[in-house]
Amino acid sequence: MAITPAEIAVPLGVDAPEQDSIQWQQWALWISDAEMLIDARIEKLDADEPGDAKRDYVVREAVVSHINKPDDATQVTVSVDDGQTSKSYRSGKGRVTIIDEWWALLGLTEPDGAFSIDRVGFGSRHVPWCSLRMGASYCSCGVDIAGKPIYEGGSDDAGL
């Protein structure tokens, strides 16, 4: 199921705009922007498609959030003679965005950290501290040239 501008009106508590009106077209554009962001993340992470209910929820919430806070203005100050008043606003980014909480709901979060270490192993003959197993593009234990660890404390009886 895909979200429509009429469904965006419900959480906003307003009447749906007339079909083909400028407001309808604007909301439809923002819906397609949110869909595009999700599709791009799925492609980037080579992930499975999230369920329709979760996807629709995230698209709806992202568009409603953008409608409620469309730009990045954060404070308005009015000065008259010696008097002054200011009002601060919570602001949006000026575009449709999907927050980290919604990416997590979709199962489309980026891997954390600069690198990861596989503590389970994968049947490699490389010693656990070999540079290759730590993410480098080279072997530091010698398995690539000897077929067994010959550097960094590697030996035949190491149980590898």
PDB file of N, CA, C and O in Angstrom, residues 6-69:
ATOM      1  N   ALA A   6      -4.158  12.302   0.750  1.00  0.00           N
ATOM      2  CA  ALA A   6      -5.358  12.246   1.580  1.00  0.00           C
ATOM      3  C   ALA A   6      -5.048  11.597   2.936  1.00  0.00           C
ATOM      4  O   ALA A   6      -5.595  11.995   3.962  1.00  0.00           O
ATOM      5  N   GLU A   7      -4.147  10.606   2.956  1.00  0.00           N
ATOM      6  CA  GLU A   7      -3.773   9.949   4.205  1.00  0.00           C
ATOM      7  C   GLU A   7      -2.848  10.820   5.060  1.00  0.00           C
ATOM      8  O   GLU A   7      -2.788  10.644   6.270  1.00  0.00           O
ATOM      9  N   ILE A   8      -2.149  11.749   4.440  1.00  0.00           N
ATOM     10  CA  ILE A   8      -1.297  12.681   5.180  1.00  0.00           C
ATOM     11  C   ILE A   8      -2.158  13.658   5.986  1.00  0.00           C
ATOM     12  O   ILE A   8      -1.791  14.089   7.072  1.00  0.00           O
ATOM     13  N   ALA A   9      -3.329  13.991   5.468  1.00  0.00           N
ATOM     14  CA  ALA A   9      -4.209  14.962   6.129  1.00  0.00           C
ATOM     15  C   ALA A   9      -4.718  14.453   7.475  1.00  0.00           C
ATOM     16  O   ALA A   9      -4.935  15.244   8.393  1.00  0.00           O
ATOM     17  N   VAL A  10      -4.895  13.141   7.622  1.00  0.00           N
ATOM     18  CA  VAL A  10      -5.474  12.582   8.849  1.00  0.00           C
ATOM     19  C   VAL A  10      -4.617  12.888  10.077  1.00  0.00           C
ATOM     20  O   VAL A  10      -5.120  13.454  11.050  1.00  0.00           O
ATOM     21  N   PRO A  11      -3.310  12.540  10.098  1.00  0.00           N
ATOM     22  CA  PRO A  11      -2.539  12.863  11.306  1.00  0.00           C
ATOM     23  C   PRO A  11      -2.364  14.371  11.522  1.00  0.00           C
ATOM     24  O   PRO A  11      -2.123  14.804  12.649  1.00  0.00           O
ATOM     25  N   LEU A  12      -2.507  15.154  10.475  1.00  0.00           N
ATOM     26  CA  LEU A  12      -2.428  16.609  10.620  1.00  0.00           C
ATOM     27  C   LEU A  12      -3.727  17.194  11.169  1.00  0.00           C
ATOM     28  O   LEU A  12      -3.752  18.341  11.619  1.00  0.00           O
ATOM     29  N   GLY A  13      -4.812  16.422  11.084  1.00  0.00           N
ATOM     30  CA  GLY A  13      -6.107  16.890  11.564  1.00  0.00           C
ATOM     31  C   GLY A  13      -6.721  17.951  10.675  1.00  0.00           C
ATOM     32  O   GLY A  13      -7.413  18.844  11.163  1.00  0.00           O
ATOM     33  N   VAL A  14      -6.467  17.850   9.382  1.00  0.00           N
ATOM     34  CA  VAL A  14      -7.015  18.819   8.426  1.00  0.00           C
ATOM     35  C   VAL A  14      -7.742  18.065   7.325  1.00  0.00           C
ATOM     36  O   VAL A  14      -7.582  16.855   7.159  1.00  0.00           O
ATOM     37  N   ASP A  15      -8.547  18.793   6.574  1.00  0.00           N
ATOM     38  CA  ASP A  15      -9.197  18.193   5.413  1.00  0.00           C
ATOM     39  C   ASP A  15      -8.159  17.928   4.338  1.00  0.00           C
ATOM     40  O   ASP A  15      -7.190  18.687   4.186  1.00  0.00           O
ATOM     41  N   ALA A  16      -8.364  16.864   3.608  1.00  0.00           N
ATOM     42  CA  ALA A  16      -7.457  16.550   2.506  1.00  0.00           C
ATOM     43  C   ALA A  16      -7.545  17.634   1.444  1.00  0.00           C
ATOM     44  O   ALA A  16      -8.632  18.154   1.172  1.00  0.00           O
ATOM     45  N   PRO A  17      -6.425  18.007   0.854  1.00  0.00           N
ATOM     46  CA  PRO A  17      -6.480  19.016  -0.200  1.00  0.00           C
ATOM     47  C   PRO A  17      -7.194  18.461  -1.438  1.00  0.00           C
ATOM     48  O   PRO A  17      -7.301  17.245  -1.616  1.00  0.00           O
ATOM     49  N   GLU A  18      -7.692  19.365  -2.253  1.00  0.00           N
ATOM     50  CA  GLU A  18      -8.337  18.954  -3.505  1.00  0.00           C
ATOM     51  C   GLU A  18      -7.309  18.259  -4.388  1.00  0.00           C
ATOM     52  O   GLU A  18      -6.176  18.723  -4.516  1.00  0.00           O
ATOM     53  N   GLN A  19      -7.734  17.154  -4.991  1.00  0.00           N
ATOM     54  CA  GLN A  19      -6.823  16.429  -5.871  1.00  0.00           C
ATOM     55  C   GLN A  19      -6.379  17.337  -7.005  1.00  0.00           C
ATOM     56  O   GLN A  19      -7.178  18.099  -7.549  1.00  0.00           O
ATOM     57  N   ASP A  20      -5.110  17.290  -7.338  1.00  0.00           N
ATOM     58  CA  ASP A  20      -4.463  18.089  -8.379  1.00  0.00           C
ATOM     59  C   ASP A  20      -4.291  19.553  -7.996  1.00  0.00           C
ATOM     60  O   ASP A  20      -3.879  20.365  -8.819  1.00  0.00           O
ATOM     61  N   SER A  21      -4.597  19.924  -6.750  1.00  0.00           N
ATOM     62  CA  SER A  21      -4.291  21.280  -6.287  1.00  0.00           C
ATOM     63  C   SER A  21      -2.789  21.372  -6.040  1.00  0.00           C
ATOM     64  O   SER A  21      -2.081  20.366  -5.987  1.00  0.00           O
ATOM     65  N   ILE A  22      -2.299  22.578  -5.857  1.00  0.00           N
ATOM     66  CA  ILE A  22      -0.873  22.766  -5.579  1.00  0.00           C
ATOM     67  C   ILE A  22      -0.480  22.037  -4.295  1.00  0.00           C
ATOM     68  O   ILE A  22       0.559  21.374  -4.249  1.00  0.00           O
ATOM     69  N   GLN A  23      -1.316  22.141  -3.265  1.00  0.00           N
ATOM     70  CA  GLN A  23      -0.993  21.475  -2.007  1.00  0.00           C
ATOM     71  C   GLN A  23      -0.962  19.960  -2.187  1.00  0.00           C
ATOM     72  O   GLN A  23      -0.084  19.292  -1.656  1.00  0.00           O
ATOM     73  N   TRP A  24      -1.896  19.394  -2.934  1.00  0.00           N
ATOM     74  CA  TRP A  24      -1.917  17.949  -3.217  1.00  0.00           C
ATOM     75  C   TRP A  24      -0.618  17.546  -3.923  1.00  0.00           C
ATOM     76  O   TRP A  24       0.030  16.567  -3.563  1.00  0.00           O
ATOM     77  N   GLN A  25      -0.246  18.320  -4.935  1.00  0.00           N
ATOM     78  CA  GLN A  25       0.968  18.013  -5.692  1.00  0.00           C
ATOM     79  C   GLN A  25       2.217  18.121  -4.818  1.00  0.00           C
ATOM     80  O   GLN A  25       3.141  17.320  -4.932  1.00  0.00           O
ATOM     81  N   GLN A  26       2.234  19.118  -3.942  1.00  0.00           N
ATOM     82  CA  GLN A  26       3.354  19.303  -3.027  1.00  0.00           C
ATOM     83  C   GLN A  26       3.472  18.106  -2.087  1.00  0.00           C
ATOM     84  O   GLN A  26       4.566  17.554  -1.914  1.00  0.00           O
ATOM     85  N   TRP A  27       2.380  17.682  -1.476  1.00  0.00           N
ATOM     86  CA  TRP A  27       2.404  16.532  -0.579  1.00  0.00           C
ATOM     87  C   TRP A  27       2.788  15.263  -1.337  1.00  0.00           C
ATOM     88  O   TRP A  27       3.531  14.432  -0.819  1.00  0.00           O
ATOM     89  N   ALA A  28       2.287  15.096  -2.548  1.00  0.00           N
ATOM     90  CA  ALA A  28       2.642  13.923  -3.358  1.00  0.00           C
ATOM     91  C   ALA A  28       4.143  13.910  -3.664  1.00  0.00           C
ATOM     92  O   ALA A  28       4.782  12.853  -3.659  1.00  0.00           O
ATOM     93  N   LEU A  29       4.703  15.088  -3.926  1.00  0.00           N
ATOM     94  CA  LEU A  29       6.136  15.187  -4.189  1.00  0.00           C
ATOM     95  C   LEU A  29       6.931  14.777  -2.952  1.00  0.00           C
ATOM     96  O   LEU A  29       7.909  14.030  -3.043  1.00  0.00           O
ATOM     97  N   TRP A  30       6.517  15.257  -1.788  1.00  0.00           N
ATOM     98  CA  TRP A  30       7.225  14.910  -0.554  1.00  0.00           C
ATOM     99  C   TRP A  30       7.094  13.421  -0.236  1.00  0.00           C
ATOM    100  O   TRP A  30       8.016  12.808   0.293  1.00  0.00           O
ATOM    101  N   ILE A  31       5.944  12.835  -0.562  1.00  0.00           N
ATOM    102  CA  ILE A  31       5.770  11.382  -0.385  1.00  0.00           C
ATOM    103  C   ILE A  31       6.765  10.646  -1.271  1.00  0.00           C
ATOM    104  O   ILE A  31       7.446   9.718  -0.829  1.00  0.00           O
ATOM    105  N   SER A  32       6.885  11.058  -2.527  1.00  0.00           N
ATOM    106  CA  SER A  32       7.832  10.393  -3.431  1.00  0.00           C
ATOM    107  C   SER A  32       9.275  10.622  -2.982  1.00  0.00           C
ATOM    108  O   SER A  32      10.125   9.746  -3.166  1.00  0.00           O
ATOM    109  N   ASP A  33       9.567  11.790  -2.389  1.00  0.00           N
ATOM    110  CA  ASP A  33      10.907  12.031  -1.844  1.00  0.00           C
ATOM    111  C   ASP A  33      11.227  11.036  -0.728  1.00  0.00           C
ATOM    112  O   ASP A  33      12.326  10.479  -0.681  1.00  0.00           O
ATOM    113  N   ALA A  34      10.288  10.832   0.183  1.00  0.00           N
ATOM    114  CA  ALA A  34      10.501   9.885   1.283  1.00  0.00           C
ATOM    115  C   ALA A  34      10.684   8.461   0.743  1.00  0.00           C
ATOM    116  O   ALA A  34      11.553   7.714   1.204  1.00  0.00           O
ATOM    117  N   GLU A  35       9.876   8.090  -0.239  1.00  0.00           N
ATOM    118  CA  GLU A  35      10.009   6.764  -0.868  1.00  0.00           C
ATOM    119  C   GLU A  35      11.385   6.605  -1.512  1.00  0.00           C
ATOM    120  O   GLU A  35      12.021   5.563  -1.398  1.00  0.00           O
ATOM    121  N   MET A  36      11.854   7.667  -2.186  1.00  0.00           N
ATOM    122  CA  MET A  36      13.159   7.632  -2.839  1.00  0.00           C
ATOM    123  C   MET A  36      14.276   7.462  -1.808  1.00  0.00           C
ATOM    124  O   MET A  36      15.224   6.704  -2.036  1.00  0.00           O
ATOM    125  N   LEU A  37      14.184   8.151  -0.670  1.00  0.00           N
ATOM    126  CA  LEU A  37      15.195   8.014   0.376  1.00  0.00           C
ATOM    127  C   LEU A  37      15.266   6.577   0.883  1.00  0.00           C
ATOM    128  O   LEU A  37      16.354   6.031   1.102  1.00  0.00           O
ATOM    129  N   ILE A  38      14.114   5.959   1.068  1.00  0.00           N
ATOM    130  CA  ILE A  38      14.074   4.569   1.535  1.00  0.00           C
ATOM    131  C   ILE A  38      14.659   3.637   0.484  1.00  0.00           C
ATOM    132  O   ILE A  38      15.481   2.767   0.792  1.00  0.00           O
ATOM    133  N   ASP A  39      14.261   3.821  -0.779  1.00  0.00           N
ATOM    134  CA  ASP A  39      14.781   2.974  -1.860  1.00  0.00           C
ATOM    135  C   ASP A  39      16.295   3.115  -2.000  1.00  0.00           C
ATOM    136  O   ASP A  39      16.999   2.119  -2.218  1.00  0.00           O
ATOM    137  N   ALA A  40      16.803   4.346  -1.863  1.00  0.00           N
ATOM    138  CA  ALA A  40      18.245   4.567  -1.967  1.00  0.00           C
ATOM    139  C   ALA A  40      18.987   3.862  -0.840  1.00  0.00           C
ATOM    140  O   ALA A  40      20.057   3.283  -1.050  1.00  0.00           O
ATOM    141  N   ARG A  41      18.434   3.887   0.373  1.00  0.00           N
ATOM    142  CA  ARG A  41      19.080   3.232   1.514  1.00  0.00           C
ATOM    143  C   ARG A  41      19.053   1.711   1.325  1.00  0.00           C
ATOM    144  O   ARG A  41      20.029   1.032   1.639  1.00  0.00           O
ATOM    145  N   ILE A  42      17.944   1.173   0.831  1.00  0.00           N
ATOM    146  CA  ILE A  42      17.856  -0.268   0.570  1.00  0.00           C
ATOM    147  C   ILE A  42      18.927  -0.680  -0.431  1.00  0.00           C
ATOM    148  O   ILE A  42      19.630  -1.668  -0.242  1.00  0.00           O
ATOM    149  N   GLU A  43      19.083   0.107  -1.491  1.00  0.00           N
ATOM    150  CA  GLU A  43      20.084  -0.192  -2.518  1.00  0.00           C
ATOM    151  C   GLU A  43      21.493  -0.074  -1.958  1.00  0.00           C
ATOM    152  O   GLU A  43      22.337  -0.931  -2.205  1.00  0.00           O
ATOM    153  N   LYS A  44      21.758   0.980  -1.199  1.00  0.00           N
ATOM    154  CA  LYS A  44      23.091   1.207  -0.634  1.00  0.00           C
ATOM    155  C   LYS A  44      23.508   0.075   0.298  1.00  0.00           C
ATOM    156  O   LYS A  44      24.646  -0.386   0.258  1.00  0.00           O
ATOM    157  N   LEU A  45      22.584  -0.369   1.142  1.00  0.00           N
ATOM    158  CA  LEU A  45      22.891  -1.417   2.118  1.00  0.00           C
ATOM    159  C   LEU A  45      22.675  -2.815   1.563  1.00  0.00           C
ATOM    160  O   LEU A  45      22.949  -3.794   2.253  1.00  0.00           O
ATOM    161  N   ASP A  46      22.153  -2.906   0.332  1.00  0.00           N
ATOM    162  CA  ASP A  46      21.811  -4.191  -0.274  1.00  0.00           C
ATOM    163  C   ASP A  46      20.943  -4.999   0.690  1.00  0.00           C
ATOM    164  O   ASP A  46      21.213  -6.151   1.000  1.00  0.00           O
ATOM    165  N   ALA A  47      19.898  -4.324   1.194  1.00  0.00           N
ATOM    166  CA  ALA A  47      19.033  -4.899   2.227  1.00  0.00           C
ATOM    167  C   ALA A  47      17.717  -5.381   1.628  1.00  0.00           C
ATOM    168  O   ALA A  47      17.374  -5.060   0.488  1.00  0.00           O
ATOM    169  N   ASP A  48      16.994  -6.137   2.425  1.00  0.00           N
ATOM    170  CA  ASP A  48      15.668  -6.600   2.032  1.00  0.00           C
ATOM    171  C   ASP A  48      14.669  -5.460   2.162  1.00  0.00           C
ATOM    172  O   ASP A  48      14.826  -4.557   2.980  1.00  0.00           O
ATOM    173  N   GLU A  49      13.625  -5.528   1.373  1.00  0.00           N
ATOM    174  CA  GLU A  49      12.537  -4.546   1.420  1.00  0.00           C
ATOM    175  C   GLU A  49      11.814  -4.668   2.759  1.00  0.00           C
ATOM    176  O   GLU A  49      11.434  -5.758   3.165  1.00  0.00           O
ATOM    177  N   PRO A  50      11.644  -3.553   3.488  1.00  0.00           N
ATOM    178  CA  PRO A  50      10.881  -3.623   4.743  1.00  0.00           C
ATOM    179  C   PRO A  50       9.400  -3.876   4.437  1.00  0.00           C
ATOM    180  O   PRO A  50       8.951  -3.676   3.308  1.00  0.00           O
ATOM    181  N   GLY A  51       8.652  -4.284   5.419  1.00  0.00           N
ATOM    182  CA  GLY A  51       7.228  -4.534   5.229  1.00  0.00           C
ATOM    183  C   GLY A  51       6.467  -3.263   4.860  1.00  0.00           C
ATOM    184  O   GLY A  51       6.889  -2.152   5.191  1.00  0.00           O
ATOM    185  N   ASP A  52       5.337  -3.439   4.194  1.00  0.00           N
ATOM    186  CA  ASP A  52       4.530  -2.293   3.748  1.00  0.00           C
ATOM    187  C   ASP A  52       4.061  -1.425   4.907  1.00  0.00           C
ATOM    188  O   ASP A  52       4.074  -0.199   4.803  1.00  0.00           O
ATOM    189  N   ALA A  53       3.646  -2.053   6.004  1.00  0.00           N
ATOM    190  CA  ALA A  53       3.125  -1.270   7.129  1.00  0.00           C
ATOM    191  C   ALA A  53       4.207  -0.359   7.711  1.00  0.00           C
ATOM    192  O   ALA A  53       3.955   0.824   7.974  1.00  0.00           O
ATOM    193  N   LYS A  54       5.418  -0.882   7.886  1.00  0.00           N
ATOM    194  CA  LYS A  54       6.514  -0.075   8.424  1.00  0.00           C
ATOM    195  C   LYS A  54       6.911   1.022   7.435  1.00  0.00           C
ATOM    196  O   LYS A  54       7.147   2.168   7.826  1.00  0.00           O
ATOM    197  N   ARG A  55       6.991   0.668   6.170  1.00  0.00           N
ATOM    198  CA  ARG A  55       7.364   1.640   5.144  1.00  0.00           C
ATOM    199  C   ARG A  55       6.344   2.775   5.085  1.00  0.00           C
ATOM    200  O   ARG A  55       6.711   3.944   5.053  1.00  0.00           O
ATOM    201  N   ASP A  56       5.072   2.435   5.083  1.00  0.00           N
ATOM    202  CA  ASP A  56       4.018   3.454   5.034  1.00  0.00           C
ATOM    203  C   ASP A  56       4.067   4.350   6.265  1.00  0.00           C
ATOM    204  O   ASP A  56       3.890   5.568   6.165  1.00  0.00           O
ATOM    205  N   TYR A  57       4.310   3.762   7.423  1.00  0.00           N
ATOM    206  CA  TYR A  57       4.400   4.548   8.655  1.00  0.00           C
ATOM    207  C   TYR A  57       5.531   5.576   8.551  1.00  0.00           C
ATOM    208  O   TYR A  57       5.346   6.756   8.860  1.00  0.00           O
ATOM    209  N   VAL A  58       6.701   5.129   8.115  1.00  0.00           N
ATOM    210  CA  VAL A  58       7.854   6.024   8.029  1.00  0.00           C
ATOM    211  C   VAL A  58       7.620   7.121   6.998  1.00  0.00           C
ATOM    212  O   VAL A  58       7.907   8.297   7.253  1.00  0.00           O
ATOM    213  N   VAL A  59       7.072   6.776   5.844  1.00  0.00           N
ATOM    214  CA  VAL A  59       6.785   7.787   4.819  1.00  0.00           C
ATOM    215  C   VAL A  59       5.793   8.812   5.366  1.00  0.00           C
ATOM    216  O   VAL A  59       6.002  10.026   5.246  1.00  0.00           O
ATOM    217  N   ARG A  60       4.732   8.334   5.982  1.00  0.00           N
ATOM    218  CA  ARG A  60       3.704   9.234   6.529  1.00  0.00           C
ATOM    219  C   ARG A  60       4.306  10.160   7.589  1.00  0.00           C
ATOM    220  O   ARG A  60       4.108  11.375   7.558  1.00  0.00           O
ATOM    221  N   GLU A  61       5.053   9.607   8.528  1.00  0.00           N
ATOM    222  CA  GLU A  61       5.633  10.410   9.598  1.00  0.00           C
ATOM    223  C   GLU A  61       6.664  11.411   9.072  1.00  0.00           C
ATOM    224  O   GLU A  61       6.732  12.536   9.563  1.00  0.00           O
ATOM    225  N   ALA A  62       7.458  11.011   8.095  1.00  0.00           N
ATOM    226  CA  ALA A  62       8.461  11.928   7.531  1.00  0.00           C
ATOM    227  C   ALA A  62       7.792  13.107   6.839  1.00  0.00           C
ATOM    228  O   ALA A  62       8.223  14.258   6.995  1.00  0.00           O
ATOM    229  N   VAL A  63       6.730  12.847   6.088  1.00  0.00           N
ATOM    230  CA  VAL A  63       6.033  13.928   5.387  1.00  0.00           C
ATOM    231  C   VAL A  63       5.288  14.821   6.375  1.00  0.00           C
ATOM    232  O   VAL A  63       5.343  16.052   6.280  1.00  0.00           O
ATOM    233  N   VAL A  64       4.607  14.242   7.349  1.00  0.00           N
ATOM    234  CA  VAL A  64       3.895  15.043   8.355  1.00  0.00           C
ATOM    235  C   VAL A  64       4.884  15.912   9.129  1.00  0.00           C
ATOM    236  O   VAL A  64       4.628  17.093   9.374  1.00  0.00           O
ATOM    237  N   SER A  65       6.023  15.350   9.487  1.00  0.00           N
ATOM    238  CA  SER A  65       7.042  16.118  10.197  1.00  0.00           C
ATOM    239  C   SER A  65       7.532  17.283   9.348  1.00  0.00           C
ATOM    240  O   SER A  65       7.717  18.394   9.850  1.00  0.00           O
ATOM    241  N   HIS A  66       7.716  17.044   8.068  1.00  0.00           N
ATOM    242  CA  HIS A  66       8.169  18.113   7.179  1.00  0.00           C
ATOM    243  C   HIS A  66       7.097  19.199   7.024  1.00  0.00           C
ATOM    244  O   HIS A  66       7.423  20.387   7.005  1.00  0.00           O
ATOM    245  N   ILE A  67       5.849  18.803   6.944  1.00  0.00           N
ATOM    246  CA  ILE A  67       4.764  19.783   6.825  1.00  0.00           C
ATOM    247  C   ILE A  67       4.687  20.632   8.087  1.00  0.00           C
ATOM    248  O   ILE A  67       4.502  21.852   8.023  1.00  0.00           O
ATOM    249  N   ASN A  68       4.856  20.010   9.255  1.00  0.00           N
ATOM    250  CA  ASN A  68       4.790  20.742  10.522  1.00  0.00           C
ATOM    251  C   ASN A  68       5.973  21.678  10.727  1.00  0.00           C
ATOM    252  O   ASN A  68       5.840  22.725  11.356  1.00  0.00           O
ATOM    253  N   LYS A  69       7.143  21.301  10.242  1.00  0.00           N
ATOM    254  CA  LYS A  69       8.354  22.104  10.421  1.00  0.00           C
ATOM    255  C   LYS A  69       9.100  22.159   9.090  1.00  0.00           C
ATOM    256  O   LYS A  69      10.124  21.492   8.920  1.00  0.00           O
TER     257      LYS A  69
END
